[in-house]
């Protein structure tokens, strides 16, 4: 079993916690594999990372999330700030360019990292980045996002999460039929109806709207030396993040590559959202090796 070492990197406005599995500099001629999510922290890769014992794997907590404490007084989570943080992390590792597996909001951060710091990343596998701008029904997607935000503001986390699940599991474009649905009951999803009064959840508040509002620069991404692969889960077909993955792939002039399972396909069940981490890892290895 590869030993994991935890470090802290002081960057302007935050102290970033990151974990290293394997030697630095990496051995065997393989680049460091950086795994990132958002708002998910490093623990979300606990089932995936152990499948890459032949590589040095680095995970981290984005600023203001998990163990990474902010000192900048801000509460927003932007791809631009997180990409700047990752650039400093890659520099601190002294092992760039790195390969990156990035999922969900982390995939949006990784796109900004490639666009702004093109020398940092050799291969990027961007798994289901939630970007409204690449959808034909972008305005309706923004309205659907506002719907789960409003539910959260009105009744708390359970209500907000129920509405979020309803949005992200909806098949196809957000039509009048979607908006005509009754507000989902949290109990339908095993969620609590209690309201603890907090309204700062990074997923349900407006704190991370910059992620889904992100507009990728196809020109900068094409000009970068990075090999970019857009990934989509086979079980995600027709859902919001599958559609954004296919939409982004089209913007970049490519086809999305199918991975096992769903949006959380690399999870081991620790979040009640079990995927197929062993199969997912095998596919990720295949895609990385193809580069």
PDB file of C-alpha atoms in Angstrom:
ATOM      1  CA  UNK A   1       0.000   0.000   0.000  1.00  0.00           C
ATOM      2  CA  UNK A   2       1.320   3.459  -0.937  1.00  0.00           C
ATOM      3  CA  UNK A   3       1.866   5.753   2.028  1.00  0.00           C
ATOM      4  CA  UNK A   4       0.001   9.053   1.935  1.00  0.00           C
ATOM      5  CA  UNK A   5       1.654  12.203   3.216  1.00  0.00           C
ATOM      6  CA  UNK A   6      -0.331  15.363   3.947  1.00  0.00           C
ATOM      7  CA  UNK A   7       1.145  18.820   3.415  1.00  0.00           C
ATOM      8  CA  UNK A   8       0.014  22.429   3.624  1.00  0.00           C
ATOM      9  CA  UNK A   9       0.858  25.043   1.006  1.00  0.00           C
ATOM     10  CA  UNK A  10       0.496  28.713   1.930  1.00  0.00           C
ATOM     11  CA  UNK A  11      -0.864  30.686  -1.023  1.00  0.00           C
ATOM     12  CA  UNK A  12      -2.195  34.255  -1.081  1.00  0.00           C
ATOM     13  CA  UNK A  13      -5.428  34.183   0.914  1.00  0.00           C
ATOM     14  CA  UNK A  14      -5.444  30.506   1.899  1.00  0.00           C
ATOM     15  CA  UNK A  15      -3.593  27.528   3.297  1.00  0.00           C
ATOM     16  CA  UNK A  16      -4.123  24.591   0.941  1.00  0.00           C
ATOM     17  CA  UNK A  17      -4.106  21.051   2.325  1.00  0.00           C
ATOM     18  CA  UNK A  18      -2.926  18.419  -0.131  1.00  0.00           C
ATOM     19  CA  UNK A  19      -2.051  14.741  -0.018  1.00  0.00           C
ATOM     20  CA  UNK A  20       0.742  12.943  -1.862  1.00  0.00           C
ATOM     21  CA  UNK A  21       0.680   9.204  -2.522  1.00  0.00           C
ATOM     22  CA  UNK A  22       4.038   8.117  -3.870  1.00  0.00           C
ATOM     23  CA  UNK A  23       7.456   9.718  -4.393  1.00  0.00           C
ATOM     24  CA  UNK A  24       8.313  13.254  -5.457  1.00  0.00           C
ATOM     25  CA  UNK A  25       9.800  13.615  -7.947  1.00  0.00           C
ATOM     26  CA  UNK A  26       7.799  10.757  -9.469  1.00  0.00           C
ATOM     27  CA  UNK A  27       9.575   7.609 -10.600  1.00  0.00           C
ATOM     28  CA  UNK A  28       9.137   5.401 -13.641  1.00  0.00           C
ATOM     29  CA  UNK A  29       8.851   8.245 -16.112  1.00  0.00           C
ATOM     30  CA  UNK A  30       5.136   8.797 -15.398  1.00  0.00           C
ATOM     31  CA  UNK A  31       3.926  12.311 -14.548  1.00  0.00           C
ATOM     32  CA  UNK A  32       2.172  13.099 -11.300  1.00  0.00           C
ATOM     33  CA  UNK A  33      -1.563  12.392 -11.483  1.00  0.00           C
ATOM     34  CA  UNK A  34      -3.505  15.229  -9.868  1.00  0.00           C
ATOM     35  CA  UNK A  35      -7.127  14.450  -8.949  1.00  0.00           C
ATOM     36  CA  UNK A  36      -9.438  17.399  -8.266  1.00  0.00           C
ATOM     37  CA  UNK A  37     -13.109  18.044  -7.575  1.00  0.00           C
ATOM     38  CA  UNK A  38     -15.290  20.936  -6.463  1.00  0.00           C
ATOM     39  CA  UNK A  39     -17.069  21.300  -4.086  1.00  0.00           C
ATOM     40  CA  UNK A  40     -15.823  17.785  -3.335  1.00  0.00           C
ATOM     41  CA  UNK A  41     -12.598  17.602  -1.367  1.00  0.00           C
ATOM     42  CA  UNK A  42      -9.707  15.127  -1.474  1.00  0.00           C
ATOM     43  CA  UNK A  43     -11.579  12.438   0.439  1.00  0.00           C
ATOM     44  CA  UNK A  44     -13.801  11.923  -2.588  1.00  0.00           C
ATOM     45  CA  UNK A  45     -10.884  10.235  -4.364  1.00  0.00           C
ATOM     46  CA  UNK A  46     -10.168   7.750  -1.570  1.00  0.00           C
ATOM     47  CA  UNK A  47     -11.579   4.848  -3.627  1.00  0.00           C
ATOM     48  CA  UNK A  48      -9.974   5.869  -6.934  1.00  0.00           C
ATOM     49  CA  UNK A  49      -6.444   6.885  -5.955  1.00  0.00           C
ATOM     50  CA  UNK A  50      -5.378   3.460  -4.565  1.00  0.00           C
ATOM     51  CA  UNK A  51      -5.802   1.968  -8.053  1.00  0.00           C
ATOM     52  CA  UNK A  52      -2.789   3.995  -9.262  1.00  0.00           C
ATOM     53  CA  UNK A  53       0.002   2.675  -7.061  1.00  0.00           C
ATOM     54  CA  UNK A  54       2.402   2.853 -10.020  1.00  0.00           C
ATOM     55  CA  UNK A  55       2.051   6.633 -10.137  1.00  0.00           C
ATOM     56  CA  UNK A  56       2.414   9.491  -7.714  1.00  0.00           C
ATOM     57  CA  UNK A  57      -1.120  10.729  -7.021  1.00  0.00           C
ATOM     58  CA  UNK A  58      -1.895  14.139  -5.526  1.00  0.00           C
ATOM     59  CA  UNK A  59      -5.280  15.226  -4.179  1.00  0.00           C
ATOM     60  CA  UNK A  60      -6.225  18.479  -2.472  1.00  0.00           C
ATOM     61  CA  UNK A  61      -8.987  20.456  -0.780  1.00  0.00           C
ATOM     62  CA  UNK A  62      -9.931  23.623  -2.693  1.00  0.00           C
ATOM     63  CA  UNK A  63      -9.632  26.840  -0.710  1.00  0.00           C
ATOM     64  CA  UNK A  64     -12.392  27.286   1.839  1.00  0.00           C
ATOM     65  CA  UNK A  65     -13.401  23.620   1.639  1.00  0.00           C
ATOM     66  CA  UNK A  66     -12.440  20.762   3.920  1.00  0.00           C
ATOM     67  CA  UNK A  67      -9.027  21.338   5.475  1.00  0.00           C
ATOM     68  CA  UNK A  68      -8.021  24.302   3.291  1.00  0.00           C
ATOM     69  CA  UNK A  69      -8.616  27.414   5.388  1.00  0.00           C
ATOM     70  CA  UNK A  70      -9.261  30.768   3.739  1.00  0.00           C
ATOM     71  CA  UNK A  71      -7.716  33.969   5.008  1.00  0.00           C
ATOM     72  CA  UNK A  72      -8.965  36.230   2.208  1.00  0.00           C
ATOM     73  CA  UNK A  73     -12.346  36.959   3.800  1.00  0.00           C
ATOM     74  CA  UNK A  74     -14.246  35.721   0.736  1.00  0.00           C
ATOM     75  CA  UNK A  75     -16.888  33.013   0.443  1.00  0.00           C
ATOM     76  CA  UNK A  76     -17.148  32.605  -3.330  1.00  0.00           C
ATOM     77  CA  UNK A  77     -15.599  29.687  -5.209  1.00  0.00           C
ATOM     78  CA  UNK A  78     -14.374  30.673  -8.662  1.00  0.00           C
ATOM     79  CA  UNK A  79     -12.566  28.608 -11.311  1.00  0.00           C
ATOM     80  CA  UNK A  80     -10.105  31.457 -11.800  1.00  0.00           C
ATOM     81  CA  UNK A  81      -9.021  31.569  -8.154  1.00  0.00           C
ATOM     82  CA  UNK A  82      -8.857  27.803  -7.873  1.00  0.00           C
ATOM     83  CA  UNK A  83      -6.812  27.554 -11.071  1.00  0.00           C
ATOM     84  CA  UNK A  84      -4.364  30.101  -9.668  1.00  0.00           C
ATOM     85  CA  UNK A  85      -4.106  27.968  -6.509  1.00  0.00           C
ATOM     86  CA  UNK A  86      -3.476  24.820  -8.551  1.00  0.00           C
ATOM     87  CA  UNK A  87      -0.782  26.566 -10.566  1.00  0.00           C
ATOM     88  CA  UNK A  88       1.048  27.315  -7.318  1.00  0.00           C
ATOM     89  CA  UNK A  89       0.509  23.737  -6.167  1.00  0.00           C
ATOM     90  CA  UNK A  90       1.996  22.342  -9.396  1.00  0.00           C
ATOM     91  CA  UNK A  91       4.963  24.671  -8.924  1.00  0.00           C
ATOM     92  CA  UNK A  92       5.381  23.522  -5.316  1.00  0.00           C
ATOM     93  CA  UNK A  93       5.354  19.876  -6.386  1.00  0.00           C
ATOM     94  CA  UNK A  94       8.244  20.607  -8.744  1.00  0.00           C
ATOM     95  CA  UNK A  95       6.964  17.909 -11.071  1.00  0.00           C
ATOM     96  CA  UNK A  96       5.046  19.625 -13.848  1.00  0.00           C
ATOM     97  CA  UNK A  97       3.531  19.193 -16.274  1.00  0.00           C
ATOM     98  CA  UNK A  98       1.105  16.907 -14.432  1.00  0.00           C
ATOM     99  CA  UNK A  99      -1.739  14.763 -15.676  1.00  0.00           C
ATOM    100  CA  UNK A 100      -5.122  15.743 -14.260  1.00  0.00           C
ATOM    101  CA  UNK A 101      -8.300  13.821 -13.605  1.00  0.00           C
ATOM    102  CA  UNK A 102     -10.927  16.408 -12.744  1.00  0.00           C
ATOM    103  CA  UNK A 103     -14.581  15.840 -11.982  1.00  0.00           C
ATOM    104  CA  UNK A 104     -17.630  18.100 -11.840  1.00  0.00           C
ATOM    105  CA  UNK A 105     -16.703  21.606 -10.671  1.00  0.00           C
ATOM    106  CA  UNK A 106     -13.096  20.447 -10.497  1.00  0.00           C
ATOM    107  CA  UNK A 107     -13.226  19.837 -14.243  1.00  0.00           C
ATOM    108  CA  UNK A 108     -14.227  23.479 -14.736  1.00  0.00           C
ATOM    109  CA  UNK A 109     -11.263  24.573 -12.615  1.00  0.00           C
ATOM    110  CA  UNK A 110      -8.992  22.318 -14.667  1.00  0.00           C
ATOM    111  CA  UNK A 111     -10.172  23.888 -17.937  1.00  0.00           C
ATOM    112  CA  UNK A 112      -9.290  27.302 -16.554  1.00  0.00           C
ATOM    113  CA  UNK A 113      -5.923  25.946 -15.406  1.00  0.00           C
ATOM    114  CA  UNK A 114      -5.154  24.750 -18.945  1.00  0.00           C
ATOM    115  CA  UNK A 115      -6.376  28.000 -20.514  1.00  0.00           C
ATOM    116  CA  UNK A 116      -4.398  30.243 -18.165  1.00  0.00           C
ATOM    117  CA  UNK A 117      -1.342  28.124 -17.362  1.00  0.00           C
ATOM    118  CA  UNK A 118      -1.021  25.884 -20.437  1.00  0.00           C
ATOM    119  CA  UNK A 119       2.344  24.455 -19.463  1.00  0.00           C
ATOM    120  CA  UNK A 120       1.048  22.924 -16.233  1.00  0.00           C
ATOM    121  CA  UNK A 121      -0.946  20.006 -17.645  1.00  0.00           C
ATOM    122  CA  UNK A 122       0.049  17.227 -20.030  1.00  0.00           C
ATOM    123  CA  UNK A 123      -3.281  15.383 -20.224  1.00  0.00           C
ATOM    124  CA  UNK A 124      -6.580  16.551 -18.751  1.00  0.00           C
ATOM    125  CA  UNK A 125      -9.492  14.152 -18.349  1.00  0.00           C
ATOM    126  CA  UNK A 126     -12.445  16.426 -17.571  1.00  0.00           C
ATOM    127  CA  UNK A 127     -15.347  14.366 -16.222  1.00  0.00           C
ATOM    128  CA  UNK A 128     -18.828  15.900 -16.621  1.00  0.00           C
ATOM    129  CA  UNK A 129     -18.038  19.605 -16.115  1.00  0.00           C
ATOM    130  CA  UNK A 130     -21.285  21.486 -15.281  1.00  0.00           C
ATOM    131  CA  UNK A 131     -21.141  24.450 -17.679  1.00  0.00           C
ATOM    132  CA  UNK A 132     -24.461  26.031 -18.585  1.00  0.00           C
ATOM    133  CA  UNK A 133     -23.101  28.026 -21.523  1.00  0.00           C
ATOM    134  CA  UNK A 134     -22.556  24.911 -23.678  1.00  0.00           C
ATOM    135  CA  UNK A 135     -26.230  23.886 -23.485  1.00  0.00           C
ATOM    136  CA  UNK A 136     -28.870  24.843 -26.050  1.00  0.00           C
ATOM    137  CA  UNK A 137     -31.209  25.492 -23.105  1.00  0.00           C
ATOM    138  CA  UNK A 138     -28.656  27.481 -21.095  1.00  0.00           C
ATOM    139  CA  UNK A 139     -31.194  30.010 -19.805  1.00  0.00           C
ATOM    140  CA  UNK A 140     -33.521  27.243 -18.672  1.00  0.00           C
ATOM    141  CA  UNK A 141     -30.609  25.547 -16.897  1.00  0.00           C
ATOM    142  CA  UNK A 142     -29.944  28.797 -15.045  1.00  0.00           C
ATOM    143  CA  UNK A 143     -33.617  28.926 -14.078  1.00  0.00           C
ATOM    144  CA  UNK A 144     -33.452  25.344 -12.814  1.00  0.00           C
ATOM    145  CA  UNK A 145     -30.364  26.249 -10.767  1.00  0.00           C
ATOM    146  CA  UNK A 146     -32.237  29.193  -9.282  1.00  0.00           C
ATOM    147  CA  UNK A 147     -35.006  26.756  -8.366  1.00  0.00           C
ATOM    148  CA  UNK A 148     -32.880  24.644  -6.055  1.00  0.00           C
ATOM    149  CA  UNK A 149     -31.280  27.793  -4.635  1.00  0.00           C
ATOM    150  CA  UNK A 150     -34.729  29.188  -3.825  1.00  0.00           C
ATOM    151  CA  UNK A 151     -35.754  25.904  -2.177  1.00  0.00           C
ATOM    152  CA  UNK A 152     -32.595  26.015  -0.073  1.00  0.00           C
ATOM    153  CA  UNK A 153     -33.191  29.603   0.966  1.00  0.00           C
ATOM    154  CA  UNK A 154     -36.806  28.890   1.875  1.00  0.00           C
ATOM    155  CA  UNK A 155     -36.500  25.621   3.762  1.00  0.00           C
ATOM    156  CA  UNK A 156     -32.870  24.670   4.246  1.00  0.00           C
ATOM    157  CA  UNK A 157     -30.495  21.950   3.161  1.00  0.00           C
ATOM    158  CA  UNK A 158     -32.923  19.038   2.776  1.00  0.00           C
ATOM    159  CA  UNK A 159     -35.269  20.992   0.542  1.00  0.00           C
ATOM    160  CA  UNK A 160     -32.419  22.460  -1.469  1.00  0.00           C
ATOM    161  CA  UNK A 161     -30.754  19.095  -1.988  1.00  0.00           C
ATOM    162  CA  UNK A 162     -34.035  17.469  -3.018  1.00  0.00           C
ATOM    163  CA  UNK A 163     -34.522  20.145  -5.667  1.00  0.00           C
ATOM    164  CA  UNK A 164     -30.882  19.758  -6.743  1.00  0.00           C
ATOM    165  CA  UNK A 165     -31.336  15.998  -7.187  1.00  0.00           C
ATOM    166  CA  UNK A 166     -34.507  16.615  -9.191  1.00  0.00           C
ATOM    167  CA  UNK A 167     -32.584  18.969 -11.475  1.00  0.00           C
ATOM    168  CA  UNK A 168     -29.537  16.784 -11.998  1.00  0.00           C
ATOM    169  CA  UNK A 169     -31.563  13.618 -12.614  1.00  0.00           C
ATOM    170  CA  UNK A 170     -33.949  15.243 -15.129  1.00  0.00           C
ATOM    171  CA  UNK A 171     -33.689  13.721 -18.604  1.00  0.00           C
ATOM    172  CA  UNK A 172     -33.180  16.112 -21.497  1.00  0.00           C
ATOM    173  CA  UNK A 173     -33.678  19.849 -21.778  1.00  0.00           C
ATOM    174  CA  UNK A 174     -35.389  21.805 -19.002  1.00  0.00           C
ATOM    175  CA  UNK A 175     -38.823  22.232 -20.545  1.00  0.00           C
ATOM    176  CA  UNK A 176     -42.110  23.578 -19.224  1.00  0.00           C
ATOM    177  CA  UNK A 177     -42.804  20.056 -17.933  1.00  0.00           C
ATOM    178  CA  UNK A 178     -39.782  20.298 -15.668  1.00  0.00           C
ATOM    179  CA  UNK A 179     -40.809  23.634 -14.198  1.00  0.00           C
ATOM    180  CA  UNK A 180     -44.420  22.487 -13.766  1.00  0.00           C
ATOM    181  CA  UNK A 181     -43.372  19.780 -11.298  1.00  0.00           C
ATOM    182  CA  UNK A 182     -44.242  20.205  -7.628  1.00  0.00           C
ATOM    183  CA  UNK A 183     -41.387  21.017  -5.277  1.00  0.00           C
ATOM    184  CA  UNK A 184     -39.819  17.657  -4.366  1.00  0.00           C
ATOM    185  CA  UNK A 185     -40.210  16.334  -0.831  1.00  0.00           C
ATOM    186  CA  UNK A 186     -36.829  15.744   0.872  1.00  0.00           C
ATOM    187  CA  UNK A 187     -38.225  12.568   2.448  1.00  0.00           C
ATOM    188  CA  UNK A 188     -38.468  11.056  -1.050  1.00  0.00           C
ATOM    189  CA  UNK A 189     -34.676  10.988  -1.085  1.00  0.00           C
ATOM    190  CA  UNK A 190     -34.158  10.063   2.539  1.00  0.00           C
ATOM    191  CA  UNK A 191     -33.220  13.640   3.405  1.00  0.00           C
ATOM    192  CA  UNK A 192     -34.057  15.473   6.609  1.00  0.00           C
ATOM    193  CA  UNK A 193     -36.689  18.183   6.641  1.00  0.00           C
ATOM    194  CA  UNK A 194     -35.016  19.924   9.588  1.00  0.00           C
ATOM    195  CA  UNK A 195     -33.602  23.376   8.905  1.00  0.00           C
ATOM    196  CA  UNK A 196     -30.451  24.298  10.824  1.00  0.00           C
ATOM    197  CA  UNK A 197     -30.631  27.884   9.604  1.00  0.00           C
ATOM    198  CA  UNK A 198     -27.345  27.900   7.678  1.00  0.00           C
ATOM    199  CA  UNK A 199     -27.313  29.147   4.104  1.00  0.00           C
ATOM    200  CA  UNK A 200     -23.644  28.857   3.116  1.00  0.00           C
ATOM    201  CA  UNK A 201     -23.547  25.408   1.532  1.00  0.00           C
ATOM    202  CA  UNK A 202     -21.084  25.628  -1.408  1.00  0.00           C
ATOM    203  CA  UNK A 203     -23.339  23.514  -3.625  1.00  0.00           C
ATOM    204  CA  UNK A 204     -26.758  24.985  -2.804  1.00  0.00           C
ATOM    205  CA  UNK A 205     -25.950  28.658  -2.206  1.00  0.00           C
ATOM    206  CA  UNK A 206     -24.761  31.159  -4.814  1.00  0.00           C
ATOM    207  CA  UNK A 207     -21.179  30.770  -3.594  1.00  0.00           C
ATOM    208  CA  UNK A 208     -20.259  28.473  -6.499  1.00  0.00           C
ATOM    209  CA  UNK A 209     -22.405  29.958  -9.270  1.00  0.00           C
ATOM    210  CA  UNK A 210     -19.196  31.105 -10.966  1.00  0.00           C
ATOM    211  CA  UNK A 211     -18.543  27.433 -11.720  1.00  0.00           C
ATOM    212  CA  UNK A 212     -21.693  26.810 -13.745  1.00  0.00           C
ATOM    213  CA  UNK A 213     -21.501  30.332 -15.211  1.00  0.00           C
ATOM    214  CA  UNK A 214     -18.020  29.614 -16.590  1.00  0.00           C
ATOM    215  CA  UNK A 215     -17.482  30.209 -20.301  1.00  0.00           C
ATOM    216  CA  UNK A 216     -14.641  28.122 -21.713  1.00  0.00           C
ATOM    217  CA  UNK A 217     -12.343  29.795 -24.212  1.00  0.00           C
ATOM    218  CA  UNK A 218     -12.129  27.248 -27.037  1.00  0.00           C
ATOM    219  CA  UNK A 219      -9.304  29.168 -28.686  1.00  0.00           C
ATOM    220  CA  UNK A 220      -7.061  29.131 -25.629  1.00  0.00           C
ATOM    221  CA  UNK A 221      -7.827  25.486 -24.947  1.00  0.00           C
ATOM    222  CA  UNK A 222      -7.034  24.524 -28.536  1.00  0.00           C
ATOM    223  CA  UNK A 223      -3.791  26.492 -28.445  1.00  0.00           C
ATOM    224  CA  UNK A 224      -2.575  24.807 -25.251  1.00  0.00           C
ATOM    225  CA  UNK A 225      -0.195  21.848 -25.578  1.00  0.00           C
ATOM    226  CA  UNK A 226      -2.466  19.908 -23.233  1.00  0.00           C
ATOM    227  CA  UNK A 227      -4.318  16.850 -24.507  1.00  0.00           C
ATOM    228  CA  UNK A 228      -7.920  17.385 -23.341  1.00  0.00           C
ATOM    229  CA  UNK A 229     -10.356  14.483 -23.016  1.00  0.00           C
ATOM    230  CA  UNK A 230     -13.982  15.132 -22.063  1.00  0.00           C
ATOM    231  CA  UNK A 231     -15.468  12.208 -20.128  1.00  0.00           C
ATOM    232  CA  UNK A 232     -19.096  11.241 -19.522  1.00  0.00           C
ATOM    233  CA  UNK A 233     -20.629   8.449 -17.444  1.00  0.00           C
ATOM    234  CA  UNK A 234     -22.537   5.744 -19.287  1.00  0.00           C
ATOM    235  CA  UNK A 235     -25.307   5.886 -16.672  1.00  0.00           C
ATOM    236  CA  UNK A 236     -25.518   9.682 -16.856  1.00  0.00           C
ATOM    237  CA  UNK A 237     -27.049   9.663 -20.338  1.00  0.00           C
ATOM    238  CA  UNK A 238     -29.555  12.475 -20.856  1.00  0.00           C
ATOM    239  CA  UNK A 239     -28.935  14.162 -17.504  1.00  0.00           C
ATOM    240  CA  UNK A 240     -27.679  17.694 -16.960  1.00  0.00           C
ATOM    241  CA  UNK A 241     -23.968  16.891 -16.535  1.00  0.00           C
ATOM    242  CA  UNK A 242     -23.966  14.393 -19.382  1.00  0.00           C
ATOM    243  CA  UNK A 243     -25.439  17.057 -21.633  1.00  0.00           C
ATOM    244  CA  UNK A 244     -22.857  19.612 -20.511  1.00  0.00           C
ATOM    245  CA  UNK A 245     -20.079  17.078 -21.172  1.00  0.00           C
ATOM    246  CA  UNK A 246     -21.323  16.421 -24.690  1.00  0.00           C
ATOM    247  CA  UNK A 247     -21.879  20.142 -25.250  1.00  0.00           C
ATOM    248  CA  UNK A 248     -18.343  21.015 -24.200  1.00  0.00           C
ATOM    249  CA  UNK A 249     -16.891  18.211 -26.314  1.00  0.00           C
ATOM    250  CA  UNK A 250     -18.731  19.634 -29.324  1.00  0.00           C
ATOM    251  CA  UNK A 251     -17.333  23.105 -28.610  1.00  0.00           C
ATOM    252  CA  UNK A 252     -13.848  21.572 -28.616  1.00  0.00           C
ATOM    253  CA  UNK A 253     -14.522  19.622 -31.816  1.00  0.00           C
ATOM    254  CA  UNK A 254     -14.420  16.184 -30.247  1.00  0.00           C
ATOM    255  CA  UNK A 255     -16.638  13.396 -28.924  1.00  0.00           C
ATOM    256  CA  UNK A 256     -17.018  12.739 -25.210  1.00  0.00           C
ATOM    257  CA  UNK A 257     -15.347   9.520 -24.037  1.00  0.00           C
ATOM    258  CA  UNK A 258     -17.653   7.167 -22.130  1.00  0.00           C
ATOM    259  CA  UNK A 259     -16.631   6.052 -18.642  1.00  0.00           C
ATOM    260  CA  UNK A 260     -18.320   3.462 -16.396  1.00  0.00           C
ATOM    261  CA  UNK A 261     -21.112   4.411 -13.999  1.00  0.00           C
ATOM    262  CA  UNK A 262     -22.464   7.910 -13.351  1.00  0.00           C
ATOM    263  CA  UNK A 263     -21.439  11.398 -12.196  1.00  0.00           C
ATOM    264  CA  UNK A 264     -19.863   9.911  -9.084  1.00  0.00           C
ATOM    265  CA  UNK A 265     -18.634   6.795 -10.854  1.00  0.00           C
ATOM    266  CA  UNK A 266     -15.269   6.793  -9.071  1.00  0.00           C
ATOM    267  CA  UNK A 267     -16.789   6.923  -5.566  1.00  0.00           C
ATOM    268  CA  UNK A 268     -16.693   3.876  -3.338  1.00  0.00           C
ATOM    269  CA  UNK A 269     -19.922   4.469  -1.455  1.00  0.00           C
ATOM    270  CA  UNK A 270     -18.493   6.656   1.287  1.00  0.00           C
ATOM    271  CA  UNK A 271     -20.931   9.420   0.350  1.00  0.00           C
ATOM    272  CA  UNK A 272     -23.933   7.167  -0.201  1.00  0.00           C
ATOM    273  CA  UNK A 273     -23.387   7.552  -3.940  1.00  0.00           C
ATOM    274  CA  UNK A 274     -21.489   4.414  -4.857  1.00  0.00           C
ATOM    275  CA  UNK A 275     -20.015   4.081  -8.310  1.00  0.00           C
ATOM    276  CA  UNK A 276     -17.705   1.515  -9.856  1.00  0.00           C
ATOM    277  CA  UNK A 277     -14.254   2.729  -8.810  1.00  0.00           C
ATOM    278  CA  UNK A 278     -12.327  -0.325 -10.018  1.00  0.00           C
ATOM    279  CA  UNK A 279     -13.888  -0.225 -13.487  1.00  0.00           C
ATOM    280  CA  UNK A 280     -13.615   3.562 -13.537  1.00  0.00           C
ATOM    281  CA  UNK A 281      -9.907   3.389 -12.681  1.00  0.00           C
ATOM    282  CA  UNK A 282      -9.280   0.867 -15.460  1.00  0.00           C
ATOM    283  CA  UNK A 283     -10.933   3.186 -17.985  1.00  0.00           C
ATOM    284  CA  UNK A 284      -9.044   6.204 -16.691  1.00  0.00           C
ATOM    285  CA  UNK A 285      -5.755   4.315 -16.971  1.00  0.00           C
ATOM    286  CA  UNK A 286      -6.619   3.325 -20.529  1.00  0.00           C
ATOM    287  CA  UNK A 287      -7.391   6.923 -21.497  1.00  0.00           C
ATOM    288  CA  UNK A 288      -4.265   8.319 -19.823  1.00  0.00           C
ATOM    289  CA  UNK A 289      -2.045   5.663 -21.420  1.00  0.00           C
ATOM    290  CA  UNK A 290      -3.478   6.439 -24.842  1.00  0.00           C
ATOM    291  CA  UNK A 291      -1.762   9.802 -24.639  1.00  0.00           C
TER     292      UNK A 291
END
